[in-house]
Tab-separated table of C-alpha atoms and ligand atoms in Angstrom:
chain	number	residue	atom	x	y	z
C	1	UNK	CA	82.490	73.696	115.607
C	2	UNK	CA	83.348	77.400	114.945
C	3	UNK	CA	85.716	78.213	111.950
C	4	UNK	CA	88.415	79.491	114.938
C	5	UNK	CA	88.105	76.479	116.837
C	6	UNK	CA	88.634	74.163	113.490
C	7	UNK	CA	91.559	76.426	112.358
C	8	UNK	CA	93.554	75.452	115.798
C	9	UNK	CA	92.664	72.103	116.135
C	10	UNK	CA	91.589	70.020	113.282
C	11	UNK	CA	94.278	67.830	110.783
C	12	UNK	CA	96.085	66.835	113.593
C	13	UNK	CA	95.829	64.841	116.816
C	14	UNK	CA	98.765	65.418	119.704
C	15	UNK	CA	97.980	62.209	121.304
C	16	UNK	CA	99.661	60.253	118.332
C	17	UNK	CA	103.001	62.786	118.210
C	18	UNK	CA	103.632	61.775	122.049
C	19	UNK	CA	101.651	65.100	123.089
C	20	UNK	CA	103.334	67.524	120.878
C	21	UNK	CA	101.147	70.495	120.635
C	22	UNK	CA	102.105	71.044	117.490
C	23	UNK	CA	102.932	68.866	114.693
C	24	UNK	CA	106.765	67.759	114.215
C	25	UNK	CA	108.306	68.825	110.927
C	26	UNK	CA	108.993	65.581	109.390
C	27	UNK	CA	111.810	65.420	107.007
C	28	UNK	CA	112.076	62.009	105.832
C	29	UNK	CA	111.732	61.286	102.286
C	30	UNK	CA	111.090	57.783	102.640
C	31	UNK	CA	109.760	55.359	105.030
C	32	UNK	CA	110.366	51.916	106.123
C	33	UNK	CA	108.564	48.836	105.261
C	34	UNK	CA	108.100	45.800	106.988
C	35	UNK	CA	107.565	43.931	103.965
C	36	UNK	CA	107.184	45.038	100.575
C	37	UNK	CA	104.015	47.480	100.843
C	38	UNK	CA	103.722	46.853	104.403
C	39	UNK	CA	104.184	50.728	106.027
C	40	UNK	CA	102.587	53.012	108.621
C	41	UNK	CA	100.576	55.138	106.012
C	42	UNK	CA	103.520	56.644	104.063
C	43	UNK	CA	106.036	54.879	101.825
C	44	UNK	CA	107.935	57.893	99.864
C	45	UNK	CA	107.320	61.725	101.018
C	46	UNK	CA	106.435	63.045	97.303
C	47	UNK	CA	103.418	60.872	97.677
C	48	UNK	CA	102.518	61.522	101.308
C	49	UNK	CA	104.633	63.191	104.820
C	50	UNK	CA	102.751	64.077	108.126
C	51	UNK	CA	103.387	67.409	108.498
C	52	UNK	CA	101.727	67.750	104.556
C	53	UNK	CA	98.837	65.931	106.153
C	54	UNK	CA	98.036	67.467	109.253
C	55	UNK	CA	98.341	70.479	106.680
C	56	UNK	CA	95.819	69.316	104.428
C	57	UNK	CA	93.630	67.955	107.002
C	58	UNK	CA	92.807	71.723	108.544
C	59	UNK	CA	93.227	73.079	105.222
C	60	UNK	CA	90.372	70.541	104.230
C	61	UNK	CA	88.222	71.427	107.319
C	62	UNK	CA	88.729	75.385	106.901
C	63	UNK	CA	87.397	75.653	103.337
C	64	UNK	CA	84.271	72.860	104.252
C	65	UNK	CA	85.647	70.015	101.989
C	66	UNK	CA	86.363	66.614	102.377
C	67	UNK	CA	90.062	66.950	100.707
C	68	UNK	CA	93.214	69.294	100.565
C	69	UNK	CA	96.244	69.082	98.901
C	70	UNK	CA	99.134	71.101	99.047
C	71	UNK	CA	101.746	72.460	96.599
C	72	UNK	CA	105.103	74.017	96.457
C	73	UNK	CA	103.283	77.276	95.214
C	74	UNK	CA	99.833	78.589	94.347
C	75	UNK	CA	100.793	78.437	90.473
C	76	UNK	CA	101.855	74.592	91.311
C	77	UNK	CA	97.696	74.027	92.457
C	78	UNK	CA	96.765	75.604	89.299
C	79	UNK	CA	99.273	73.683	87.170
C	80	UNK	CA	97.358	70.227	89.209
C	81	UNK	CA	94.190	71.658	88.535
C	82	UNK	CA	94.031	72.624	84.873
C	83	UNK	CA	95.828	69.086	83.975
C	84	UNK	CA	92.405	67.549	85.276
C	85	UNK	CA	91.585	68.691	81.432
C	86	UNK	CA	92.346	67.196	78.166
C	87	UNK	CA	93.706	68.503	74.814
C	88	UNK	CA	90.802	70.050	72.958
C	89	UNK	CA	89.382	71.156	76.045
C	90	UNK	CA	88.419	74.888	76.364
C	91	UNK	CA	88.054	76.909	79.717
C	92	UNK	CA	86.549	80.503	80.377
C	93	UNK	CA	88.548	82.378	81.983
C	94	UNK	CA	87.608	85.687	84.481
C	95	UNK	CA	89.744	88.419	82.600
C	96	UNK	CA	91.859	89.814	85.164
C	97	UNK	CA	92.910	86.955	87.101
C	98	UNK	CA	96.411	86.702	88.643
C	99	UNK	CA	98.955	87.671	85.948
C	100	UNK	CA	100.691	84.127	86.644
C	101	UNK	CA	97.384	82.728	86.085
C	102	UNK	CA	97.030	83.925	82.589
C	103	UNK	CA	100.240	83.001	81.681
C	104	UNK	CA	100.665	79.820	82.275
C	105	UNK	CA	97.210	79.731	80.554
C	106	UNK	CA	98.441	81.981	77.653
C	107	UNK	CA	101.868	80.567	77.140
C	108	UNK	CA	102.068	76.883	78.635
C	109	UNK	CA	98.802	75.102	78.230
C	110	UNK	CA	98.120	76.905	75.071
C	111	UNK	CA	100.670	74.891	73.369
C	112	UNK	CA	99.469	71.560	74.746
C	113	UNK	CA	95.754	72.498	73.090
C	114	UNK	CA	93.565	73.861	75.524
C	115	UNK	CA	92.061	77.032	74.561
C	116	UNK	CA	91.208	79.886	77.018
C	117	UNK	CA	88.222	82.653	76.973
C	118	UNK	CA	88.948	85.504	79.428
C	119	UNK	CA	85.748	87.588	80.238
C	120	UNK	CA	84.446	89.678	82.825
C	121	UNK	CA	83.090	87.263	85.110
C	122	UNK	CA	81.624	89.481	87.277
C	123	UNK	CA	78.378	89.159	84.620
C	124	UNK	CA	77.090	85.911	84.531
C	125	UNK	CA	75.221	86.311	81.280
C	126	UNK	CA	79.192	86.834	79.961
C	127	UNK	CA	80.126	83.601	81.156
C	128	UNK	CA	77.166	81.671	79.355
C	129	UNK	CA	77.999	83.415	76.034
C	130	UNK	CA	81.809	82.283	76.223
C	131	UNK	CA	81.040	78.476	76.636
C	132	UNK	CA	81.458	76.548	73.932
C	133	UNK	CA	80.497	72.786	73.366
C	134	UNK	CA	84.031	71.683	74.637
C	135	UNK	CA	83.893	73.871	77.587
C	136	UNK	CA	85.204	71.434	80.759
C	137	UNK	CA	86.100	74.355	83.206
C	138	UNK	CA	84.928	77.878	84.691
C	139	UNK	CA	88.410	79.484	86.501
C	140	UNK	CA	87.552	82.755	88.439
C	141	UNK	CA	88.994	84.858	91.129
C	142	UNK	CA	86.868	86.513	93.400
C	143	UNK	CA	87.702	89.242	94.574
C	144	UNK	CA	89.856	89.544	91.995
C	145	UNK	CA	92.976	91.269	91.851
C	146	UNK	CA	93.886	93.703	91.621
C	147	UNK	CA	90.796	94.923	90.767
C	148	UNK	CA	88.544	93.482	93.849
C	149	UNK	CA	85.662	92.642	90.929
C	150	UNK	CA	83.304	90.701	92.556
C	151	UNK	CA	81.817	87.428	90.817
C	152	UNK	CA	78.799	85.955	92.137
C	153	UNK	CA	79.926	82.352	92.752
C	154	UNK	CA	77.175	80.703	92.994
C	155	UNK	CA	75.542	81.729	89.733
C	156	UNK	CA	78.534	81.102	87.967
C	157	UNK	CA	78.646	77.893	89.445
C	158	UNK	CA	75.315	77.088	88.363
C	159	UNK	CA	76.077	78.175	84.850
C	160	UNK	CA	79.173	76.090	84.777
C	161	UNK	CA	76.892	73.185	86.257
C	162	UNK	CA	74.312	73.237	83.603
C	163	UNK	CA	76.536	73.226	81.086
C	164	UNK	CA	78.417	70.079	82.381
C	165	UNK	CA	82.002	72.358	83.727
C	166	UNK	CA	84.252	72.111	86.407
C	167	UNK	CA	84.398	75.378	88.741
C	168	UNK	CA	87.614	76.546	90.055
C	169	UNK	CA	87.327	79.512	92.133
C	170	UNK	CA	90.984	80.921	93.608
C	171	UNK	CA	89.937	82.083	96.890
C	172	UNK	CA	92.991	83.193	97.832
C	173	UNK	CA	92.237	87.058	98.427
C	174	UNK	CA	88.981	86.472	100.577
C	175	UNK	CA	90.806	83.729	102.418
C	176	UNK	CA	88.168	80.367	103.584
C	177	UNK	CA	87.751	82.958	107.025
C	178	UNK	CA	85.724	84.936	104.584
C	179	UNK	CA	84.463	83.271	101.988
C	180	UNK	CA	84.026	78.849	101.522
C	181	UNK	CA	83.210	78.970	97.533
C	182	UNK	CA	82.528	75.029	98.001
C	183	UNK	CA	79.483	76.270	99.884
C	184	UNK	CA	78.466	77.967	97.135
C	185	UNK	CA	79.035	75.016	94.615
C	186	UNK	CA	82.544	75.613	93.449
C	187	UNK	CA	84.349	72.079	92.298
C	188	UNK	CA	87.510	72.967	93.138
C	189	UNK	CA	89.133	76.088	95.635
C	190	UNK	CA	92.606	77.114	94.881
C	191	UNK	CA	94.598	79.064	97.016
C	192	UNK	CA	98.299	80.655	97.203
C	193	UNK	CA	98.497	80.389	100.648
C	194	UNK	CA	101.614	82.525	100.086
C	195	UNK	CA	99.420	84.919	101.117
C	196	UNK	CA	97.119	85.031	104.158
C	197	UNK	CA	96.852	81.143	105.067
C	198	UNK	CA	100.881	81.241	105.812
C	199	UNK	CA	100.137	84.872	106.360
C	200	UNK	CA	104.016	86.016	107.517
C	201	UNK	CA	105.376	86.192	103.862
C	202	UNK	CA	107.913	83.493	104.837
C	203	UNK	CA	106.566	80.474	102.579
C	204	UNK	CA	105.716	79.702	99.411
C	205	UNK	CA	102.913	77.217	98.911
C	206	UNK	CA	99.498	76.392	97.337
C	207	UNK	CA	96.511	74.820	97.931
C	208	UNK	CA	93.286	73.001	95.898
C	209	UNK	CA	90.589	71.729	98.098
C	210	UNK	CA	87.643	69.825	97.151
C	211	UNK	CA	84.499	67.128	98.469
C	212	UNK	CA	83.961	65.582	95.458
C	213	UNK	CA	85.740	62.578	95.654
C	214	UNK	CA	86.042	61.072	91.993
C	215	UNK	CA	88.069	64.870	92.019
C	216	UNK	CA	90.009	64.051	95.000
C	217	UNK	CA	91.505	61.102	93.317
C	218	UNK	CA	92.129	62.781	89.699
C	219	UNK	CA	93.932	65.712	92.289
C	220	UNK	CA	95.778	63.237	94.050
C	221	UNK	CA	97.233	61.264	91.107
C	222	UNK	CA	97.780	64.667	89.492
C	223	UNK	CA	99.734	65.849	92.675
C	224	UNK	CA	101.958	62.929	92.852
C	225	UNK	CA	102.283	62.264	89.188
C	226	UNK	CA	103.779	65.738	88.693
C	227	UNK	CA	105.705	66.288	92.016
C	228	UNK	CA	105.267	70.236	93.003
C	229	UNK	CA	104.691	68.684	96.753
C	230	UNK	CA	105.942	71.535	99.854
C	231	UNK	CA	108.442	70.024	101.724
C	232	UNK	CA	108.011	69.612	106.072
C	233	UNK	CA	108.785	73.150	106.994
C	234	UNK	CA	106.667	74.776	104.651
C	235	UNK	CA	104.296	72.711	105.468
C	236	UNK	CA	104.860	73.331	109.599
C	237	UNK	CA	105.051	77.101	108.804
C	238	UNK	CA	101.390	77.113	106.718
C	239	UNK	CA	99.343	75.469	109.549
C	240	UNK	CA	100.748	77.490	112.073
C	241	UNK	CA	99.890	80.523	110.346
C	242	UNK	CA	96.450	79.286	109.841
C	243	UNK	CA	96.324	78.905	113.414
C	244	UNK	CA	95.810	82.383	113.632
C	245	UNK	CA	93.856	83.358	110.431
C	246	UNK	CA	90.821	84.592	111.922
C	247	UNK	CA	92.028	87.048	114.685
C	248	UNK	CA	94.693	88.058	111.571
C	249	UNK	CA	91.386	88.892	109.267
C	250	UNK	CA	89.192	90.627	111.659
C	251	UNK	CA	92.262	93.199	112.533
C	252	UNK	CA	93.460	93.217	108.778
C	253	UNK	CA	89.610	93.640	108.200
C	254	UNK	CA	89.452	96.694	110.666
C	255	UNK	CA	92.367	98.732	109.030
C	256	UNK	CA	91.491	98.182	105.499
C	257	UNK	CA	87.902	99.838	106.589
C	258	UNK	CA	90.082	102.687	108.459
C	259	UNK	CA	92.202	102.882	105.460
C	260	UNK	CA	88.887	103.634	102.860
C	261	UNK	CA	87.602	105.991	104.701
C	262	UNK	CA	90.910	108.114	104.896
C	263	UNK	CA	91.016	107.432	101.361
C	264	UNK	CA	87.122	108.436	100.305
C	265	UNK	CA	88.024	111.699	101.580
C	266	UNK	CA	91.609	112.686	99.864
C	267	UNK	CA	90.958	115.156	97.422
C	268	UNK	CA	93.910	113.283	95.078
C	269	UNK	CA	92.317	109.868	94.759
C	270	UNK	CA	90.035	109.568	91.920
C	271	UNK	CA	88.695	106.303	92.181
C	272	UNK	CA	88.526	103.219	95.189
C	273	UNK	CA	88.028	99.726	94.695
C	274	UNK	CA	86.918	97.868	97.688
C	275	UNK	CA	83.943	95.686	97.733
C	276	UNK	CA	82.535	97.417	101.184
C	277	UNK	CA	81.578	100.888	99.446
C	278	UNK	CA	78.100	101.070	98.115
C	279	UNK	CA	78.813	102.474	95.363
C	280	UNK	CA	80.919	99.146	94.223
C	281	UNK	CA	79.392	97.790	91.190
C	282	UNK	CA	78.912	93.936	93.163
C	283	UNK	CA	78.302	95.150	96.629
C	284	UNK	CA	75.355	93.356	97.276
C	285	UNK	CA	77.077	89.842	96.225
C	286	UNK	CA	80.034	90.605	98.102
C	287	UNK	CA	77.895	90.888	101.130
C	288	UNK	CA	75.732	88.239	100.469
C	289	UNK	CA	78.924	85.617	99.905
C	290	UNK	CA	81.463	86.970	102.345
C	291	UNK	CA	81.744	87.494	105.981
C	292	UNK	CA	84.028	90.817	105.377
C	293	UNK	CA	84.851	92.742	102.337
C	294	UNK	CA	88.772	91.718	103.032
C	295	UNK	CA	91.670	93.751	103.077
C	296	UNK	CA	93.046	94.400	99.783
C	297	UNK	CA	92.135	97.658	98.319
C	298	UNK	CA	93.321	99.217	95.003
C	299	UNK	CA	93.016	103.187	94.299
C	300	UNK	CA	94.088	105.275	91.435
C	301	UNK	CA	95.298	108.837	92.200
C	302	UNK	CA	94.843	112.311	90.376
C	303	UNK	CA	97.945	112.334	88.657
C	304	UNK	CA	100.429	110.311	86.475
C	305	UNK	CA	102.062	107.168	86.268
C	306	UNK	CA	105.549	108.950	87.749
C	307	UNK	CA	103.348	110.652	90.750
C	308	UNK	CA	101.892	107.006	91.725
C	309	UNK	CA	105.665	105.766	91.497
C	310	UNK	CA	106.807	108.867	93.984
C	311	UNK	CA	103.520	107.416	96.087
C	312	UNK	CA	104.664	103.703	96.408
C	313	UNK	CA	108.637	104.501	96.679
C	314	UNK	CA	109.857	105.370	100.116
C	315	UNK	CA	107.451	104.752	102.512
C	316	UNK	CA	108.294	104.036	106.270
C	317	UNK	CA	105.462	101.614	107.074
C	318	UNK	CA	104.043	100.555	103.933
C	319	UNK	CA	106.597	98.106	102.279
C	320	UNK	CA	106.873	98.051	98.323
C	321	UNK	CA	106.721	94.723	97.211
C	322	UNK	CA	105.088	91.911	95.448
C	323	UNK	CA	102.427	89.124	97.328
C	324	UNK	CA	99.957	90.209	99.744
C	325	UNK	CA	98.360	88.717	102.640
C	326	UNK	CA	100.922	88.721	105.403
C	327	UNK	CA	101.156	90.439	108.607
C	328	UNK	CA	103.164	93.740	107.022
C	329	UNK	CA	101.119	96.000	105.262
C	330	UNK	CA	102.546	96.392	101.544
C	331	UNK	CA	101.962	98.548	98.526
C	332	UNK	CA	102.869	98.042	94.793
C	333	UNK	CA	101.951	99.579	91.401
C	334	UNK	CA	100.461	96.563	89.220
C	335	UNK	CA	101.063	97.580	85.546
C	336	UNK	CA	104.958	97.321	86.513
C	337	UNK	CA	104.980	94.692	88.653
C	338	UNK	CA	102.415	91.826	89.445
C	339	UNK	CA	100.621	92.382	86.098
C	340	UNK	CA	103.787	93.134	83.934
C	341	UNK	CA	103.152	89.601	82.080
C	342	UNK	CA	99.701	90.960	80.899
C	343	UNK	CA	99.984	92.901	77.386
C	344	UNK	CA	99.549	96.562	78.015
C	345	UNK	CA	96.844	96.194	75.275
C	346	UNK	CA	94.416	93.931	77.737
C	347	UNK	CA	95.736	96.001	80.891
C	348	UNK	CA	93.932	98.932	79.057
C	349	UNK	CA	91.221	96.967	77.752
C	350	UNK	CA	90.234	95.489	81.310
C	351	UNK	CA	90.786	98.515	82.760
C	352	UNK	CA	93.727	98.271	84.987
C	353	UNK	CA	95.108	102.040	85.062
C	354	UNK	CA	98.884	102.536	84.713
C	355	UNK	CA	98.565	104.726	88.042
C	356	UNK	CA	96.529	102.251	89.985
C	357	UNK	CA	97.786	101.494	93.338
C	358	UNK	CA	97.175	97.966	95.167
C	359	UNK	CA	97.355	98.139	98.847
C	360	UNK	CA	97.223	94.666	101.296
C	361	UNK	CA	96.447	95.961	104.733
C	362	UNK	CA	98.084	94.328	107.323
C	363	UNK	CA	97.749	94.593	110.711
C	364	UNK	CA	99.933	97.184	112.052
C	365	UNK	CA	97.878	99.915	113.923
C	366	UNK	CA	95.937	102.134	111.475
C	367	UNK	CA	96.798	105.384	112.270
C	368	UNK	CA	100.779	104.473	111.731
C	369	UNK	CA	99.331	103.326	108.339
C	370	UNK	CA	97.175	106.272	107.407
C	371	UNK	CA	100.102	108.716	108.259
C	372	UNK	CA	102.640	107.068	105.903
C	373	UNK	CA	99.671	106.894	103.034
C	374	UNK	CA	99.489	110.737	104.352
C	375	UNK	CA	103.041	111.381	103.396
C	376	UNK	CA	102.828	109.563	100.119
C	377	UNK	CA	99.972	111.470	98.579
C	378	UNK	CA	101.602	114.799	99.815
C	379	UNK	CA	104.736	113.791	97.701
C	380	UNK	CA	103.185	115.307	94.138
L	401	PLP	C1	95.305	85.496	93.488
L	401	PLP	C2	96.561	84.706	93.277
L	401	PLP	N1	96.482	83.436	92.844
L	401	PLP	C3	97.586	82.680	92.646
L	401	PLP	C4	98.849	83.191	92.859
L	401	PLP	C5	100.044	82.315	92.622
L	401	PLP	O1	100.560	81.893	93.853
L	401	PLP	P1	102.111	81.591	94.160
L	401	PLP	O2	102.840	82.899	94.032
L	401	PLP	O3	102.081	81.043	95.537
L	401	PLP	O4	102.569	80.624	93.137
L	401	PLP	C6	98.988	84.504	93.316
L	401	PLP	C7	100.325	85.072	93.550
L	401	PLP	O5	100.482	86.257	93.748
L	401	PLP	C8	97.805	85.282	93.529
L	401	PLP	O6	97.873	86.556	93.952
């Protein structure tokens, strides 16, 4: 069946909600038992709720695994995932991954002995040389952000595979419309589906899927053992956005390619990061892994740090904000705000420019969003 077709229909069956075409936002946190462990498939809601499962069951189907589990946020998968590790145990790291990403790296699991390589992923020859005997996991983003660096998943994957290590791969920006890393022998796929799977930026919640299942258990116990579970109406409000993920990416898809090509030709932007241009260092994977080339797209302008801030402030259309992914078009200026945790040092030294600008294309019409970008570039 067609990813569209799955994304409507699969993790949940009317016929056992008494028709309900969609499925009931269940709010119980515990369930009754006929007899001690007798129960209808859920005993306490941390551990297990309907609406989580009809969730997990699409979420499962969409990304081609066997399992999904949800979270209360995208850092709350990667605080499941990375406790699948042990004290001692080292991970390599891709080097500009979501600033919340490296710090809960940098600052949490630090102190409870894992140790953390970040390098540019987007070479596989870099990953190789940062494994180390106790090397249990490979964590990339791809396309990353908010650079859109593209990593070739599957030879990372097979470099992680030799060596005997786990590979996470945060899909979150391509979306599993996109791009099914599983497919292209990823372990794990983590998502903030924050971002495009809820895709109204009304809910907070993340994802891991997987279809290995000695994982699926270690995720499961992980999930429950810690707690960071998404209560009913998250849950409700994630599956119906996916619902509509696919007819959201294609238009979302359209702009962003609408909004390049305005941008190639401004005589104040310097530089353009989207995977679709040739001239993009990865191209040729991105094509050869993804459907699309997405619709997040950084830039940095001909000027300073104060003319990108007159840029981003006061635009009609394009709101300034944190997140990505929903159906709004925003814009926001990294080194202040989504990457504000990294030092300035490594912001330098992975080259994310104090002027760069990271736009998620939404799906308003185009030309509405080209005339505000119009505006904003005029203002210095
Ligand atoms: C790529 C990526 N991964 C993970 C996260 C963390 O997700 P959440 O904010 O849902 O905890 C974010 C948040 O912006 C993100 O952009």
């Amino acid at each position: 069946m067609h990813f569209d077709t799955r994304a409507i229909h699969d993790g949940y069956d009317p016929s056992k909600n008494f028709g309900a075409v969609n499925p009931p936002i269940n709010m119980s946190s515990t369930y009754s038992q006929s007899a001690p462990g007798k129960h209808q498939g859920y005993e306490y809601a941390r551990s297990g709720n309907p609406t989580r499962a009809a969730l997990e069951g699409v979420l499962a189907s969409i990304e081609n695994g066997t399992r999904a589990f949800a979270f209360s946020s995208g850092l709350g998968a990667t605080d499941c995932v990375i406790k699948l590790l042990n004290a001692g145990d080292h991970v390599v790291v891709a080097d500009d991954v979501y600033g919340g990403t490296f710090r809960i790296f940098d600052k949490t699991y630090k102190r409870f002995g894992l140790d953390f390589t970040f390098v540019d992923t987007t070479r596989p020859q870099n990953i190789e040389a940062a494994f180390t005997a106790n090397t249990k996991m490979l964590f990339l983003e791809s396309p990353s952000n908010p650079l859109l660096k593209i990593t070739d998943i599957a030879a990372a994957a097979a470099v992680a595979r030799k060596k005997g290590a786990l590979t996470v791969v945060d899909n979150t920006f391509a979306t599993p419309y996109l791009q099914n890393p599983l497919e292209l022998g990823a372990d794990v796929v983590l998502h903030s589906a924050t971002k495009y799977l809820g895709g109204h930026s009304d809910v907070v919640l993340g994802v891991l899927v997987t279809k290995n299942d000695d994982l699926a258990t270690k995720l499961a116990f992980n999930q429950n053992a810690s707690g960071a579970v998404p209560g009913g109406l998250d849950c409700y409000l994630v599956h119906r956005g996916i619902k509509t993920l696919a007819v959201r990416m294609e238009r979302a898809c359209d702009n962003a390619e609408k909004v390049v090509t305005f941008l190639t030709e401004h005589p104040k932007v310097k530089q353009i990061y989207y995977p679709a241009l040739i001239k993009h260092k990865n191209h040729e994977i991105a094509r050869k892994q993804m459907k699309r080339f997405g619709a997040m797209i950084s830039f940095e302008i001909k000027g300073s740090v104060a003319d990108g801030v007159k840029v981003v402030s006061g635009r009609k259309i394009w709101t300034l904000g944190e997140s990505l992914g929903g159906v709004e078009s925003l814009l926001e200026h990294p080194a202040s705000m989504t990457h504000a945790s990294i030092p300035a040092e490594t912001r330098k030294k992975i080259g994310l420019d104090d002027g760069l600008i990271r736009l998620s294309v939404g799906i308003e019409h185009a030309e509405d969003l080209i005339e505000d970008l119009v505006e904003g570039l005029d203002s210095f």
